[in-house]
Amino acid sequence: APVVTDVSGVEDFIKNGINGFIVPQNDVKLLSRQLQWIIENFSKLEDLKKQARKTYENYFAMDIFGKNLEAALLESKKKYEYKCLSQD
């Protein structure tokens, strides 16, 4: 089960208790409690594990991630070129 902090941007894809768990950055006590809960309840997490797998496949599988990264880089390049041209 994914456990993420609320800082990295990954929390945009994780719905707490649905496809993973979100803990505040630097909250070591909550992180510890969450990990202990996962260990103690692992057999009850079938639905969460399935949802986490779907999230991975929809957003982070290599082919999809590569396409999204390429699109983001091309968009950044266009913005940079536009900015350079408008300064001339």
Short mmCIF file of C-alpha atoms in Angstrom, two decimals:
data_model
loop_
_atom_site.label_atom_id
_atom_site.label_comp_id
_atom_site.label_asym_id
_atom_site.label_seq_id
_atom_site.Cartn_x
_atom_site.Cartn_y
_atom_site.Cartn_z
CA ALA A 1 0.00 0.00 0.00
CA PRO A 2 1.51 3.37 -0.98
CA VAL A 3 2.24 5.78 1.84
CA VAL A 4 3.13 9.28 0.63
CA THR A 5 3.69 12.69 2.15
CA ASP A 6 1.63 15.75 1.35
CA VAL A 7 4.60 17.50 -0.27
CA SER A 8 5.80 15.53 -3.28
CA GLY A 9 2.86 16.03 -5.65
CA VAL A 10 2.09 12.31 -5.58
CA GLU A 11 -0.67 13.13 -3.11
CA ASP A 12 -2.59 14.50 -6.08
CA PHE A 13 -3.02 10.89 -7.20
CA ILE A 14 -3.56 9.23 -3.83
CA LYS A 15 -6.95 9.29 -2.14
CA ASN A 16 -6.32 8.64 1.54
CA GLY A 17 -7.63 5.21 2.50
CA ILE A 18 -8.80 4.45 -1.07
CA ASN A 19 -5.60 3.75 -3.03
CA GLY A 20 -2.95 4.59 -0.44
CA PHE A 21 -2.29 6.74 2.58
CA ILE A 22 -1.16 10.35 2.94
CA VAL A 23 0.78 11.57 5.95
CA PRO A 24 1.94 15.13 6.61
CA GLN A 25 5.59 15.84 5.99
CA ASN A 26 7.77 15.34 9.09
CA ASP A 27 4.97 13.65 11.07
CA VAL A 28 7.05 10.66 12.11
CA LYS A 29 4.54 9.52 14.73
CA LEU A 30 1.66 9.36 12.24
CA LEU A 31 3.89 7.66 9.66
CA SER A 32 4.87 5.07 12.25
CA ARG A 33 1.24 4.49 13.25
CA GLN A 34 0.15 4.23 9.62
CA LEU A 35 2.84 1.68 8.78
CA GLN A 36 2.00 -0.34 11.90
CA TRP A 37 -1.69 -0.29 10.92
CA ILE A 38 -0.82 -1.55 7.43
CA ILE A 39 1.26 -4.38 8.86
CA GLU A 40 -1.51 -5.39 11.25
CA ASN A 41 -4.30 -5.12 8.66
CA PHE A 42 -2.56 -6.15 5.47
CA SER A 43 -5.05 -8.91 4.71
CA LYS A 44 -7.88 -6.33 4.79
CA LEU A 45 -6.30 -4.15 2.12
CA GLU A 46 -7.27 -6.07 -1.04
CA ASP A 47 -9.47 -3.29 -2.45
CA LEU A 48 -6.89 -0.62 -1.62
CA LYS A 49 -4.13 -2.64 -3.30
CA LYS A 50 -6.27 -3.06 -6.43
CA GLN A 51 -7.00 0.68 -6.54
CA ALA A 52 -3.31 1.48 -6.01
CA ARG A 53 -2.42 -0.78 -8.95
CA LYS A 54 -5.00 0.98 -11.17
CA THR A 55 -3.54 4.37 -10.19
CA TYR A 56 -0.06 3.16 -11.09
CA GLU A 57 -1.21 1.76 -14.44
CA ASN A 58 -3.17 4.92 -15.31
CA TYR A 59 -0.50 7.47 -14.40
CA PHE A 60 2.90 5.94 -13.75
CA ALA A 61 3.37 2.95 -16.06
CA MET A 62 6.46 3.59 -18.17
CA ASP A 63 4.65 4.11 -21.49
CA ILE A 64 2.11 6.55 -20.03
CA PHE A 65 4.68 8.33 -17.88
CA GLY A 66 6.94 8.67 -20.93
CA LYS A 67 4.15 10.18 -23.04
CA ASN A 68 3.20 12.61 -20.28
CA LEU A 69 6.82 13.62 -19.74
CA GLU A 70 7.34 14.17 -23.46
CA ALA A 71 4.20 16.32 -23.65
CA ALA A 72 5.32 18.39 -20.65
CA LEU A 73 8.80 18.91 -22.11
CA LEU A 74 7.40 19.95 -25.49
CA GLU A 75 5.05 22.40 -23.80
CA SER A 76 7.93 23.87 -21.78
CA LYS A 77 10.00 24.19 -24.95
CA LYS A 78 7.18 26.07 -26.70
CA LYS A 79 6.79 28.45 -23.76
CA TYR A 80 10.54 29.04 -23.64
CA GLU A 81 10.75 29.70 -27.39
CA TYR A 82 7.77 32.07 -27.20
CA LYS A 83 9.35 33.93 -24.31
CA CYS A 84 12.65 34.26 -26.21
CA LEU A 85 10.92 35.50 -29.35
CA SER A 86 8.82 38.03 -27.48
CA GLN A 87 11.94 39.55 -25.90
CA ASP A 88 13.49 40.38 -29.27
#
